[in-house]
Short mmCIF file of C-alpha atoms and ligand atoms in Angstrom, two decimals:
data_model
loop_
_atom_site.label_atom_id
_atom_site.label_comp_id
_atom_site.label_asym_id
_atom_site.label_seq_id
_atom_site.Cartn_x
_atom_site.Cartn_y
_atom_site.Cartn_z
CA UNK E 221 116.61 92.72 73.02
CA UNK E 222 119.01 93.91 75.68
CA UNK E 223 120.80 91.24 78.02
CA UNK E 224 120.41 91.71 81.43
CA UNK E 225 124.15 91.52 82.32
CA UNK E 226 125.34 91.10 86.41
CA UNK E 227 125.80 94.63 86.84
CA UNK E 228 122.70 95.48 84.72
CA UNK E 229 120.91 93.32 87.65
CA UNK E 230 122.27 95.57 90.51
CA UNK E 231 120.80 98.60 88.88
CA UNK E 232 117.21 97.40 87.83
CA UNK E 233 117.15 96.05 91.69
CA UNK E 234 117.55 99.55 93.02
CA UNK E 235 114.43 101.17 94.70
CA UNK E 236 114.18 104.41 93.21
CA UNK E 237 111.49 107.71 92.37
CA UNK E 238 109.96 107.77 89.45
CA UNK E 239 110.69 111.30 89.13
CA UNK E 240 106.86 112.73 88.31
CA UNK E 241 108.32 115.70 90.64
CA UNK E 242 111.74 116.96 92.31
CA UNK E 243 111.98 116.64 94.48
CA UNK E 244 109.38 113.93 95.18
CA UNK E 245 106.58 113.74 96.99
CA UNK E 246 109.04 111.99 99.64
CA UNK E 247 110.42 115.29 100.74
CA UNK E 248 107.01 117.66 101.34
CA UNK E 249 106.98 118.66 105.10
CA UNK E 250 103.64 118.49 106.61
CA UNK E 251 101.97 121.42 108.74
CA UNK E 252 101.61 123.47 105.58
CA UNK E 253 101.86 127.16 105.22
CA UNK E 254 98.65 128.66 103.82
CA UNK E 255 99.79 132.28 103.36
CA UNK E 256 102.94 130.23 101.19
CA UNK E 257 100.21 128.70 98.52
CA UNK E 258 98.11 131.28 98.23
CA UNK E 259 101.25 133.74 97.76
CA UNK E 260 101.99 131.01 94.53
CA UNK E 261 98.28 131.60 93.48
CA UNK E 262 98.98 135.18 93.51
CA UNK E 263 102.10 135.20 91.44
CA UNK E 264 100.03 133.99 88.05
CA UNK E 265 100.25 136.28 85.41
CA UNK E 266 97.14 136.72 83.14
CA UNK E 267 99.54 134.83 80.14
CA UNK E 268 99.80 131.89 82.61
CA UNK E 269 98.02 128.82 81.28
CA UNK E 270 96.79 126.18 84.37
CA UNK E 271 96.06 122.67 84.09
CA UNK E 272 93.65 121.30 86.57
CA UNK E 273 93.48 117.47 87.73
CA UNK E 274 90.44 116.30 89.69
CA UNK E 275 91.21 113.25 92.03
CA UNK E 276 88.13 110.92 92.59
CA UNK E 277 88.90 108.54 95.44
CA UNK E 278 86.55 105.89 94.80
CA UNK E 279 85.94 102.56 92.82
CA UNK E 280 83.73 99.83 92.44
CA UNK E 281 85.95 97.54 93.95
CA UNK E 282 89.89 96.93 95.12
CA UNK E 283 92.43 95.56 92.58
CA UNK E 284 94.75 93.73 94.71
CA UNK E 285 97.94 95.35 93.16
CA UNK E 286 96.49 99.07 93.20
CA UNK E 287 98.79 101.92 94.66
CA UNK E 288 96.64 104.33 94.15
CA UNK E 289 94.52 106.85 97.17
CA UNK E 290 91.21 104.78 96.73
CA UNK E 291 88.35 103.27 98.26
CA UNK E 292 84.71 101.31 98.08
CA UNK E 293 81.68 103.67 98.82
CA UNK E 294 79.56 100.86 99.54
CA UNK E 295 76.98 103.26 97.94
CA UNK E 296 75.89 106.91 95.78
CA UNK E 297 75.85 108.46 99.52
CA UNK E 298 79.71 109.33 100.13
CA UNK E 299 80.12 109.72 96.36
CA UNK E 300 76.98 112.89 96.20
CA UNK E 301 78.82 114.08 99.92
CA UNK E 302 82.33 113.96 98.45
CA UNK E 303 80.74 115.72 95.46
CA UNK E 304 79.63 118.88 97.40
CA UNK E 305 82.76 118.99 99.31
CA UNK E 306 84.49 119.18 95.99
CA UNK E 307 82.89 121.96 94.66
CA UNK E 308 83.62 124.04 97.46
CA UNK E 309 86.91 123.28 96.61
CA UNK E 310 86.78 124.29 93.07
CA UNK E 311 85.37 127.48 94.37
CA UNK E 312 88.28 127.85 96.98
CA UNK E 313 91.02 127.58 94.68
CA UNK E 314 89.67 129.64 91.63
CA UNK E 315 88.34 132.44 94.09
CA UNK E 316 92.01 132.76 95.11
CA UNK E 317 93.31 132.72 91.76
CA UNK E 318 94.12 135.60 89.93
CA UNK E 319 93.26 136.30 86.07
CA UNK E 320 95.09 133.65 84.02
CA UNK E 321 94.76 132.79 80.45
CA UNK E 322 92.46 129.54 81.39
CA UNK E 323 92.93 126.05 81.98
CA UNK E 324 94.84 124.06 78.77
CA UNK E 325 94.15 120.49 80.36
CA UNK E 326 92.07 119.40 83.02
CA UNK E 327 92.88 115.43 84.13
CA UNK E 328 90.56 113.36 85.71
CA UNK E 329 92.08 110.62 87.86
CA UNK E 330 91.56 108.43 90.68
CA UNK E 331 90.31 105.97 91.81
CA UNK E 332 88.10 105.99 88.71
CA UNK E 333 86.40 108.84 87.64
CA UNK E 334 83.51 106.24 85.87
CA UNK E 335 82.30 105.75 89.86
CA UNK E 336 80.40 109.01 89.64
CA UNK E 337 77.36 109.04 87.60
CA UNK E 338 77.41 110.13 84.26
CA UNK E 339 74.81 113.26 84.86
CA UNK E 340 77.31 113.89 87.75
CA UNK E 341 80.61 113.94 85.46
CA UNK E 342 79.28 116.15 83.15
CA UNK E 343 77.91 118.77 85.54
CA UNK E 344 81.24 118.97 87.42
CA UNK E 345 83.43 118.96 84.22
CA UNK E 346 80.72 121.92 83.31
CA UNK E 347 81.74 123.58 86.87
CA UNK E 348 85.48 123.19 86.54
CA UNK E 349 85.21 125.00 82.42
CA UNK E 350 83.52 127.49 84.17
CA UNK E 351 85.67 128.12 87.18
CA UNK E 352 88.81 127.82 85.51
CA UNK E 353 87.64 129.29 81.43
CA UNK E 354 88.77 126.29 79.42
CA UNK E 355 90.19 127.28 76.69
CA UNK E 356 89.41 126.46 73.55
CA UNK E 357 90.96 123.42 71.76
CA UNK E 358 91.36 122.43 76.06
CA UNK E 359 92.27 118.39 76.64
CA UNK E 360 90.26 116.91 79.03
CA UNK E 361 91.21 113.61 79.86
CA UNK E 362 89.58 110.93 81.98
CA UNK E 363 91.20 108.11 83.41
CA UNK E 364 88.73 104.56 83.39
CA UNK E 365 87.68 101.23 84.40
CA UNK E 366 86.32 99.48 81.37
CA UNK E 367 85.38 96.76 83.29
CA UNK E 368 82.51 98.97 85.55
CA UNK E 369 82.13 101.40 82.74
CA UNK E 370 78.27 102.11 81.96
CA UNK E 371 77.72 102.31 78.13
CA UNK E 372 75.62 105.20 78.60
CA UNK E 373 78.24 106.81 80.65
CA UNK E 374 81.24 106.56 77.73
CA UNK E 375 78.63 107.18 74.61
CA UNK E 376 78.39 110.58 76.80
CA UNK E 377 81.73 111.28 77.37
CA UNK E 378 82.54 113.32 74.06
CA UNK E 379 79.33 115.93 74.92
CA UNK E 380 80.33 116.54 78.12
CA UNK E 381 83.39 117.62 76.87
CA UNK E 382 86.12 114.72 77.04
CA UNK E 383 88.58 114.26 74.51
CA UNK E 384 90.82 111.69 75.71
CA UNK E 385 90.33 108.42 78.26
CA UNK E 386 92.71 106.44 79.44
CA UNK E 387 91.54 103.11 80.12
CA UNK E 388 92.78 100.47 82.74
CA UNK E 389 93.23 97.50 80.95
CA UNK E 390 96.27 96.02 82.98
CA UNK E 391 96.33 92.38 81.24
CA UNK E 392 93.66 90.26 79.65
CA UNK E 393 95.28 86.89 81.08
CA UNK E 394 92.48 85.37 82.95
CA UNK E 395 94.50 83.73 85.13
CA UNK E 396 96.20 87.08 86.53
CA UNK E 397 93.31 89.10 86.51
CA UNK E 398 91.85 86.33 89.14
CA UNK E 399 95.34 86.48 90.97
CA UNK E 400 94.83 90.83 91.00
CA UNK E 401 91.21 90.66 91.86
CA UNK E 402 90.09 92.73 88.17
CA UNK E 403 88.29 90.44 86.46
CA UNK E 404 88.04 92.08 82.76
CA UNK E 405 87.49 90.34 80.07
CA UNK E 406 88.42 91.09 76.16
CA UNK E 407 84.69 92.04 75.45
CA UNK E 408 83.75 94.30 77.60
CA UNK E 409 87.50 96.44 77.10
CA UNK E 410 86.42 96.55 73.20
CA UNK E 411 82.96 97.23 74.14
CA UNK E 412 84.31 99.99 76.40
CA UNK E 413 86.37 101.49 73.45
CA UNK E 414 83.79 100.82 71.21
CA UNK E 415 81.39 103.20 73.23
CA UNK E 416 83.95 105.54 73.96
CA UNK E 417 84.43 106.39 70.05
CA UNK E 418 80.93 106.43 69.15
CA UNK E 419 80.50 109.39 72.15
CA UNK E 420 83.18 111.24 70.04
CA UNK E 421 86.50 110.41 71.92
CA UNK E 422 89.10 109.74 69.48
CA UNK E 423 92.38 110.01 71.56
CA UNK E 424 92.40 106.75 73.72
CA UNK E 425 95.10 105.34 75.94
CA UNK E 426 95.68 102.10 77.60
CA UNK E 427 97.73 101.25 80.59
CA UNK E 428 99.16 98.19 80.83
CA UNK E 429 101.30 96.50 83.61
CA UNK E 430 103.78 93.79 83.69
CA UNK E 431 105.18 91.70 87.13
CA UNK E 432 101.67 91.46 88.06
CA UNK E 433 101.24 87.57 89.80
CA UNK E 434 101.09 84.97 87.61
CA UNK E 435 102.54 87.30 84.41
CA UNK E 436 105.52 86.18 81.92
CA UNK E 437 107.18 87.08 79.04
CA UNK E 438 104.51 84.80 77.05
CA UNK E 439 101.15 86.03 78.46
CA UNK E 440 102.31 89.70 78.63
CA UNK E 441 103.26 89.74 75.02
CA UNK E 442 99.93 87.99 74.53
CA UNK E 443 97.90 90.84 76.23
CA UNK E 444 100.27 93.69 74.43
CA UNK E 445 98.73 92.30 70.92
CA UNK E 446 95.22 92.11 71.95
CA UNK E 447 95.49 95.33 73.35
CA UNK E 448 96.61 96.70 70.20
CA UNK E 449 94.08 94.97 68.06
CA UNK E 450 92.03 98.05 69.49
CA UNK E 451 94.37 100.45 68.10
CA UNK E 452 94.97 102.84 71.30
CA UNK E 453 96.72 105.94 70.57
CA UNK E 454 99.19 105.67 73.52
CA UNK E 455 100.01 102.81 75.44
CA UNK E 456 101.74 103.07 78.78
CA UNK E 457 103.41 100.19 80.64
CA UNK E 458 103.85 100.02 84.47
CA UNK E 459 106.20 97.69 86.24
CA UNK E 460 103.59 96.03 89.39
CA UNK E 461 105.45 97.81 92.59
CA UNK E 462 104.90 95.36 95.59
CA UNK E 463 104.76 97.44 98.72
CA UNK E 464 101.85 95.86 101.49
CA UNK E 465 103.27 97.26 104.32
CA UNK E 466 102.51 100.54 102.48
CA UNK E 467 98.75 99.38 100.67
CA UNK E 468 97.78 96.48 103.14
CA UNK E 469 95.22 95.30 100.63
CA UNK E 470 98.55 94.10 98.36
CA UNK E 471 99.26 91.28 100.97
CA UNK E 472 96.44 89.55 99.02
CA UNK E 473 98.97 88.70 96.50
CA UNK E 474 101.44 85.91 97.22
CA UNK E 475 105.39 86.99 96.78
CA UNK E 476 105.89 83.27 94.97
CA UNK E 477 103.68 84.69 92.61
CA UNK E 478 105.56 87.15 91.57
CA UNK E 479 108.82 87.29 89.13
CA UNK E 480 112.15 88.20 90.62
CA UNK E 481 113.93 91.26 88.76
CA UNK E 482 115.10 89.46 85.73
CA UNK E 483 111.54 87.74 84.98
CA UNK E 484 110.75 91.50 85.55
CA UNK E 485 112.94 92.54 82.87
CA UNK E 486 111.86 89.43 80.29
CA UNK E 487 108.47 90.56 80.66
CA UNK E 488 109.41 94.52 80.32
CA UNK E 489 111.69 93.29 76.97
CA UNK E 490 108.46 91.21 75.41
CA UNK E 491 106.11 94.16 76.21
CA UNK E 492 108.33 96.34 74.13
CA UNK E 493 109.13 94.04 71.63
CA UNK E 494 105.29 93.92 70.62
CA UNK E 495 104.75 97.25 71.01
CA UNK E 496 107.96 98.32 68.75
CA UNK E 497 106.79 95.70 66.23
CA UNK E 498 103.42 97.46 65.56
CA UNK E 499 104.95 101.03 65.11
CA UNK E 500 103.93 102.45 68.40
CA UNK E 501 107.29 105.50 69.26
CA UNK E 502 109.05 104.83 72.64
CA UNK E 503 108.13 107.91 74.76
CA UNK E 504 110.22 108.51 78.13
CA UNK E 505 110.71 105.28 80.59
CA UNK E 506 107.71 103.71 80.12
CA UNK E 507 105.45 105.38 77.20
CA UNK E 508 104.55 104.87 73.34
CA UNK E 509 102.40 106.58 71.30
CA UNK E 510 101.41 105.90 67.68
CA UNK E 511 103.08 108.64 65.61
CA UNK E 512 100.58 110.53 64.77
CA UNK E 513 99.66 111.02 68.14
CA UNK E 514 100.13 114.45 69.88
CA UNK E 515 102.60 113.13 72.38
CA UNK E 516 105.28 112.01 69.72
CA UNK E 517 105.17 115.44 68.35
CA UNK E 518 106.03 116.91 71.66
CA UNK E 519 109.23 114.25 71.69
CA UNK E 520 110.36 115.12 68.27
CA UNK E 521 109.97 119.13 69.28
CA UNK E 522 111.17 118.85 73.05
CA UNK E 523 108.46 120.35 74.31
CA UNK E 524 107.62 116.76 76.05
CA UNK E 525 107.00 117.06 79.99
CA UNK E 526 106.58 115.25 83.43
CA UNK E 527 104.26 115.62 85.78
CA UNK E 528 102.29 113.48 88.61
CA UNK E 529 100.27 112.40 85.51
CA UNK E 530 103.49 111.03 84.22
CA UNK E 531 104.07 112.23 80.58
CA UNK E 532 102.27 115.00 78.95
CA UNK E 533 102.32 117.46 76.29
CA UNK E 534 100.90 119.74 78.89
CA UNK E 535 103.31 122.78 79.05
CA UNK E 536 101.06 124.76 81.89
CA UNK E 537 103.74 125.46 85.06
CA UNK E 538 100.87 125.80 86.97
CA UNK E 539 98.80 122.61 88.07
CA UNK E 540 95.94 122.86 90.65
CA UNK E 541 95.29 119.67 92.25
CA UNK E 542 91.42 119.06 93.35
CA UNK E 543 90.30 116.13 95.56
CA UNK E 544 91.52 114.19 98.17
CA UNK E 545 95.59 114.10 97.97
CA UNK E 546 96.27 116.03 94.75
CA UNK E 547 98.98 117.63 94.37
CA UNK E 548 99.15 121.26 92.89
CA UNK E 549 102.38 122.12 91.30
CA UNK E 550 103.98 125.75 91.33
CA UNK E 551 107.14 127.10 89.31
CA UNK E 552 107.64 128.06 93.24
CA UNK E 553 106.88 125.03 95.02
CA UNK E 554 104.47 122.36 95.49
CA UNK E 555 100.99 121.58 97.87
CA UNK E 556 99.47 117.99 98.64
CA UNK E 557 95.84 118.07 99.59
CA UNK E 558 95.22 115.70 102.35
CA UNK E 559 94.59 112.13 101.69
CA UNK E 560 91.74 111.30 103.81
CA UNK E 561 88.65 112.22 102.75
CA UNK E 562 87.34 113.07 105.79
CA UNK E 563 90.45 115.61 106.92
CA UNK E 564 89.96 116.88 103.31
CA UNK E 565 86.49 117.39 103.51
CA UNK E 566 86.96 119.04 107.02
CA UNK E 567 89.60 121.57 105.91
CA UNK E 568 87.06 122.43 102.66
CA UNK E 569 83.95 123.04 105.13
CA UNK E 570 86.49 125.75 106.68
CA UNK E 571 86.54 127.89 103.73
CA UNK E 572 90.15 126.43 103.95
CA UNK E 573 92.51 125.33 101.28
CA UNK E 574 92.91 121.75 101.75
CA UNK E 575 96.30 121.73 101.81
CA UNK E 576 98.30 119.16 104.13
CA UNK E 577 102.19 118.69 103.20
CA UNK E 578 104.06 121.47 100.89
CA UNK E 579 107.29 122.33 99.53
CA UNK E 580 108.76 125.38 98.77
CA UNK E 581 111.72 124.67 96.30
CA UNK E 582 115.04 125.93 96.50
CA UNK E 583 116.88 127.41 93.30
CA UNK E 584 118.92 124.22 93.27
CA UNK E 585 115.77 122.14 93.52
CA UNK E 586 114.60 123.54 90.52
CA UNK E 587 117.59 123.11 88.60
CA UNK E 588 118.43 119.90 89.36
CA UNK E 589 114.10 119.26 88.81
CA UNK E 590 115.10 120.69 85.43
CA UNK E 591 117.79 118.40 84.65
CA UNK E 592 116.19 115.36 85.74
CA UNK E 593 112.61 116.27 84.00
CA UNK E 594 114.79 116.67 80.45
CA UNK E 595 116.63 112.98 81.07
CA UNK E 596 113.09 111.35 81.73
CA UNK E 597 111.65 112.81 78.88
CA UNK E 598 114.21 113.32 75.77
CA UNK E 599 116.58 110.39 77.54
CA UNK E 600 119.05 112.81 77.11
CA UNK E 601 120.36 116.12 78.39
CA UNK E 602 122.49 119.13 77.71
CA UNK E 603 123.60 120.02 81.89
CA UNK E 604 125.86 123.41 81.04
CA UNK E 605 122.59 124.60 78.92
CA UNK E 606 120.33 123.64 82.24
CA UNK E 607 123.08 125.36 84.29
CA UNK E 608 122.71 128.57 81.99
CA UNK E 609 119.25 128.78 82.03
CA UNK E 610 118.91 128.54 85.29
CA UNK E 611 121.64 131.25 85.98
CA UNK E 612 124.51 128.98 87.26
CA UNK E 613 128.06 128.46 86.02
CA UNK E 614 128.25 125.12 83.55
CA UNK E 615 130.63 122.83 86.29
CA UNK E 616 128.06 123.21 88.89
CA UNK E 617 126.82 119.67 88.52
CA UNK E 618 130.03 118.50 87.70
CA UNK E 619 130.33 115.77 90.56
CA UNK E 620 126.79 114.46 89.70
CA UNK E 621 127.77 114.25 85.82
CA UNK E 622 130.99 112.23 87.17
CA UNK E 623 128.54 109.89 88.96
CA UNK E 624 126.95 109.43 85.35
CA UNK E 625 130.20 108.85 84.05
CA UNK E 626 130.50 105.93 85.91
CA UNK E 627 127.42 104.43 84.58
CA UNK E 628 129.20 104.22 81.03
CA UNK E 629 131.09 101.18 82.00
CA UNK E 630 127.40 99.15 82.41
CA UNK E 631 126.44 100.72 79.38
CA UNK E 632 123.39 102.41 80.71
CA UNK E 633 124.60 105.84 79.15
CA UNK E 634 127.25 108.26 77.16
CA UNK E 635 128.36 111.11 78.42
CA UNK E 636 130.29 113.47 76.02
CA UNK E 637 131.69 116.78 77.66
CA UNK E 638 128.38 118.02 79.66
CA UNK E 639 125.76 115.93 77.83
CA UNK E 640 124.05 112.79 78.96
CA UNK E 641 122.62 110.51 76.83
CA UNK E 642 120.25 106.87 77.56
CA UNK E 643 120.18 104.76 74.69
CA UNK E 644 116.74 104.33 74.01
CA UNK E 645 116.75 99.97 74.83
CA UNK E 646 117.31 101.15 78.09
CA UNK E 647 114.95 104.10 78.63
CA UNK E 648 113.67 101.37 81.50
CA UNK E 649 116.28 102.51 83.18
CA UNK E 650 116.73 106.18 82.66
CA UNK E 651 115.65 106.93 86.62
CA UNK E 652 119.17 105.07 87.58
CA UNK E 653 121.00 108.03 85.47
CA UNK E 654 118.60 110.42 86.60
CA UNK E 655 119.32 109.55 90.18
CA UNK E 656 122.72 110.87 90.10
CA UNK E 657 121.18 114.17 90.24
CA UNK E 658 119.35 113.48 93.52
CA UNK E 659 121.10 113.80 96.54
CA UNK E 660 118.40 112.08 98.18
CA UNK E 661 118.69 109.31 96.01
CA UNK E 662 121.66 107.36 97.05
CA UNK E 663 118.96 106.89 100.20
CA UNK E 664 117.43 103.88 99.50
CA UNK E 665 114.00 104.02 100.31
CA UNK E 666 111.33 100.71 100.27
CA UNK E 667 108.39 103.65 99.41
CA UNK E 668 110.02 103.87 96.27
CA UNK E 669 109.58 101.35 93.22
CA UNK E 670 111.71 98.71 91.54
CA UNK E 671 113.97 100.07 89.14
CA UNK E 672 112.96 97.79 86.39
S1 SF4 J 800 90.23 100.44 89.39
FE1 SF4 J 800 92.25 101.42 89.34
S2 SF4 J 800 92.25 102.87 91.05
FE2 SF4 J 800 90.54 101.44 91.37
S3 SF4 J 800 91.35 99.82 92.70
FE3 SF4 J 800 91.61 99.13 90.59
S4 SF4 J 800 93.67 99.83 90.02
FE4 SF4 J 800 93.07 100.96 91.85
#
């Protein structure tokens, strides 16, 4: 356990990225450049892996503390439209493509992926191995709601070609999942997971959250252990980030429900605890894995990475984002698909990529991108080797590294010559050290999450 000392507080109070890109998402400009992303398409080689990640902006209903680009069809209708549109798009993007070596992972997120029908999954994740030549030994993940998950639609996960789901599980307190609007209970998760295996998925992954309304130390840990009497593979653990004036729907949940920073941190600390006492591996900020599971391999060999998926042992450079506000990452730059269905539907029916804010990095984006990516993921960093890779002299980031030094005194990291380190009990906090490598950061911005 790790006190939460005074000046602790200050930093797990600070609103700051959580670093799935750099720069974020924050700084794409909009009126987009076509000519610019299809000149990033061009520059593939025919080595170049891609990883492809298929948005799905729908669900069967609101959870009051969602974030994410989502909405109720009310109906199959707008589900079957937004279907067609994306397979034009799938067709746009791979007819502009060059030769590559074929797509390593392809992600399904959303929204939930479950709110298309299961004859529907399968025949798109057919189109997209097609399009983009899976390769194989290929992960395709697929995040889920277990609690509107058809049992015929997870026994048929495994033949369509899944081979890891990530399932929403959140909390199992009744009492917050009435307060959050996700009513879930333990038997239909295990039933889920239960389904999911028999299909012939063995890599599972839960998310869980803490700071939701009505959550504490007690009923978090609680939820941790039932959620690990089902023996997920990964676990990863979100703090709740209360924005309504950004998702309107979140006003549904009453601020003296919620914990202040140090409850917050209590309930982070007994989330950990439990998940530390059953073996899982602390991965990153806000990860754990079971050992034996891919992503603690990538730790232990380096090779771990960050993208708007969070962590992954994905090491394409290329992503191509599909559906309504994905984002498709370039070693050049980066393009957001519009977020409105309709705008992205009408930019797809013009034979047009449906690109509506981009980002064409700099060569000090990318090297401070590199730095930052390594401190998220190994919690610790080597800045004269980033320097040299990146063809700059070793004391270029020597101001930000004297930022870090200052850190030292709260205990939040060591710095020895060029290196950074994070002890591991306060990974939670890594983005505060990582920060000092962001210019933008000493910003403060409300669009950006809690700290701790
Ligand atoms: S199921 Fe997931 S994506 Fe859908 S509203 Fe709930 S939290 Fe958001």
């Amino acid at each position: 356990m790790t006190t939460l000392t005074e000046s602790l507080l200050v930093h797990a109070s600070r609103n700051l990225p959580r670093y799935t890109s750099y720069p974020t998402a924050l700084a794409f400009q909009s009126a987009p450049d076509d000519a610019l992303t299809r000149g990033w398409l061009d520059a593939i080689q025919p080595t170049d892996a891609v990883s492809i990640y298929v948005h799905v902006p729908f669900c069967e209903r609101l959870c009051w503390y969602c974030g994410c680009h989502t909405s109720v069809p009310n109906g199959y209708d707008r589900i079957a439209d937004f279907l067609g549109h994306l397979r034009s798009e799938l067709d746009l993007w791979s007819d502009a493509m060059p030769p590559h070596a074929g797509a390593a992972h392809v992600h399904f997120g959303g929204g939930s992926p479950n709110s298309l029908s299961g004859e529907d999954f399968s025949s798109l994740l057919a189109s997209i191995s097609r399009r983009f030549s899976l390769r194989p030994g290929a992960e395709v993940a697929v995040e889920l709601d277990p609690g509107n998950l058809d049992g015929d639609f997870a026994r048929g996960l495994g033949a369509a070609g899944v081979t890891r789901a990530s399932l929403g599980v959140q909390t199992f307190d009744p009492d917050v999942q009435r307060l959050v609007n996700r009513i879930q209970p333990f038997e239909r998760v295990e039933a889920a997971v239960a389904d999911i295996r028999c299909g012939g998925v063995k890599a599972i992954n839960f998310d869980m959250m803490y700071g939701l309304p009505g959550q504490n130390p007690d009923n978090v840990a609680d939820s941790l252990r039932t959620a690990l009497s089902l023996a997920p593979d990964r676990v990863a653990l979100f703090g709740y980030a209360h924005v309504p004036w950004m998702k309107k729907h979140q006003a549904m949940i009453r601020p003296e429900d919620l914990a202040d920073v140090a409850g917050r941190w209590g309930q982070a600390e007994a989330a950990e605890a439990v998940l530390l006492d059953h073996g899982y591996i602390r991965i990153g900020m806000d990860h754990f894995a079971h050992p034996g599971d891919p992503m603690a391999a990538r730790l232990a060999n380096g090779g771990l990475r960050r993208n708007f998926q969070g962590y992954t042992d994905d090491p394409a450079a290329v992503l191509i984002g599909l559906g309504p506000s994905a984002i498709s990452a370039f070693p050049q730059g980066f393009s957001q698909n519009a977020s409105r269905v309709d705008h992205w539907a009408a930019a797809v029916k013009r034979h047009q990529l449906p690109v509506s804010r981009q980002l064409a990095t700099t060569r000090d984006d990318r090297l401070r991108g590199a730095v930052i990516e390594r401190l998220m993921c190994s919690l610790e960093v080597d800045v004269a080797s980033v320097c040299a890779e990146h063809g700059y002299a070793p004391s270029t980031l020597d101001d930000e590294l004297q930022s870090a030094r200052t850190l030292r005194v709260d205990g939040l990291c060591a710095v020895s010559g060029r290196r950074i380190s994070v002890s591991p009990e306060l990974s939670r906090l890594v983005r505060v050290v990582a920060a000092c490598f962001d210019p933008q950061a000493s910003r403060p911005s409300a669009r950006h999450s809690l700290a701790i």
